[in-house]
């Protein structure tokens, strides 16, 4: 194996390792009962932050920490709804970007406190649409960010939901990763991102991607969120 191939194999391994730790963090959040009615979203977010430090020594997150519940789950990432007290029967989601030994994870999951069938149906639809989006990516070697976004929206609407995000994912990698802001649209899975997703970055490394699924039921006033690595599994 060449040095370049070995380096790319190691990069992929480190990204998958970071994601595995984030997945374990979320499992521990649920196991330890941190998602409970009567707590504010901010208080729960802070407890998840502290747990990440306890379990893995995490002290930094590369993007703002998000816990949203009830009607706040309708808001996309860029918005900042007021802090809310979590209520009985709420749907809620958490979106965290912990840095594990200088490697970024980006992980989001949705939880339902209760047995509301509409909320459970939305929660269960999230990984299904994620899997369909990943299949679309795998089936089209030259797919662009704009094309994948359009397909994710199509899949969402075909399943009877509304897509709630301005984009459906972004680059991820070593911290700090490729600059992603309004001037770097090709770093997102979004309209106008017309470069092939399978490419190398400015340093000659393979690009790796996070896929985000944000479903909303505007009539009932709630949504859900699911994200993880797209091109590595």
PDB file of N, CA and C in Angstrom, residues 4 64 81 112 124 160 172 185 214 232:
ATOM      1  N   UNK A   4       0.253   7.356   0.356  1.00  0.00           N
ATOM      2  CA  UNK A   4      -0.990   8.100   0.221  1.00  0.00           C
ATOM      3  C   UNK A   4      -2.208   7.258   0.547  1.00  0.00           C
ATOM      4  N   UNK A  64     -21.973  24.659  17.384  1.00  0.00           N
ATOM      5  CA  UNK A  64     -22.812  24.863  18.558  1.00  0.00           C
ATOM      6  C   UNK A  64     -23.558  23.573  18.910  1.00  0.00           C
ATOM      7  N   UNK A  81     -33.784  29.256  18.397  1.00  0.00           N
ATOM      8  CA  UNK A  81     -35.024  29.477  19.130  1.00  0.00           C
ATOM      9  C   UNK A  81     -34.758  29.639  20.623  1.00  0.00           C
ATOM     10  N   UNK A 112     -38.239  10.247  21.398  1.00  0.00           N
ATOM     11  CA  UNK A 112     -39.634  10.534  21.705  1.00  0.00           C
ATOM     12  C   UNK A 112     -39.896  10.149  23.159  1.00  0.00           C
ATOM     13  N   UNK A 124     -39.000   7.174  13.280  1.00  0.00           N
ATOM     14  CA  UNK A 124     -38.598   5.964  12.574  1.00  0.00           C
ATOM     15  C   UNK A 124     -38.350   6.206  11.096  1.00  0.00           C
ATOM     16  N   UNK A 160     -44.023  11.658   2.440  1.00  0.00           N
ATOM     17  CA  UNK A 160     -45.087  12.402   3.091  1.00  0.00           C
ATOM     18  C   UNK A 160     -44.654  13.431   4.109  1.00  0.00           C
ATOM     19  N   UNK A 172     -16.575  16.981   6.423  1.00  0.00           N
ATOM     20  CA  UNK A 172     -16.105  16.737   7.789  1.00  0.00           C
ATOM     21  C   UNK A 172     -14.700  16.163   7.680  1.00  0.00           C
ATOM     22  N   UNK A 185     -19.901  27.315  -0.838  1.00  0.00           N
ATOM     23  CA  UNK A 185     -21.115  26.529  -1.027  1.00  0.00           C
ATOM     24  C   UNK A 185     -20.801  25.101  -1.430  1.00  0.00           C
ATOM     25  N   UNK A 214     -33.493  16.349   8.090  1.00  0.00           N
ATOM     26  CA  UNK A 214     -34.357  17.109   8.999  1.00  0.00           C
ATOM     27  C   UNK A 214     -35.775  17.050   8.446  1.00  0.00           C
ATOM     28  N   UNK A 232     -18.642   6.941   4.589  1.00  0.00           N
ATOM     29  CA  UNK A 232     -17.916   5.939   5.360  1.00  0.00           C
ATOM     30  C   UNK A 232     -18.909   5.228   6.266  1.00  0.00           C
TER      31      UNK A 232
END
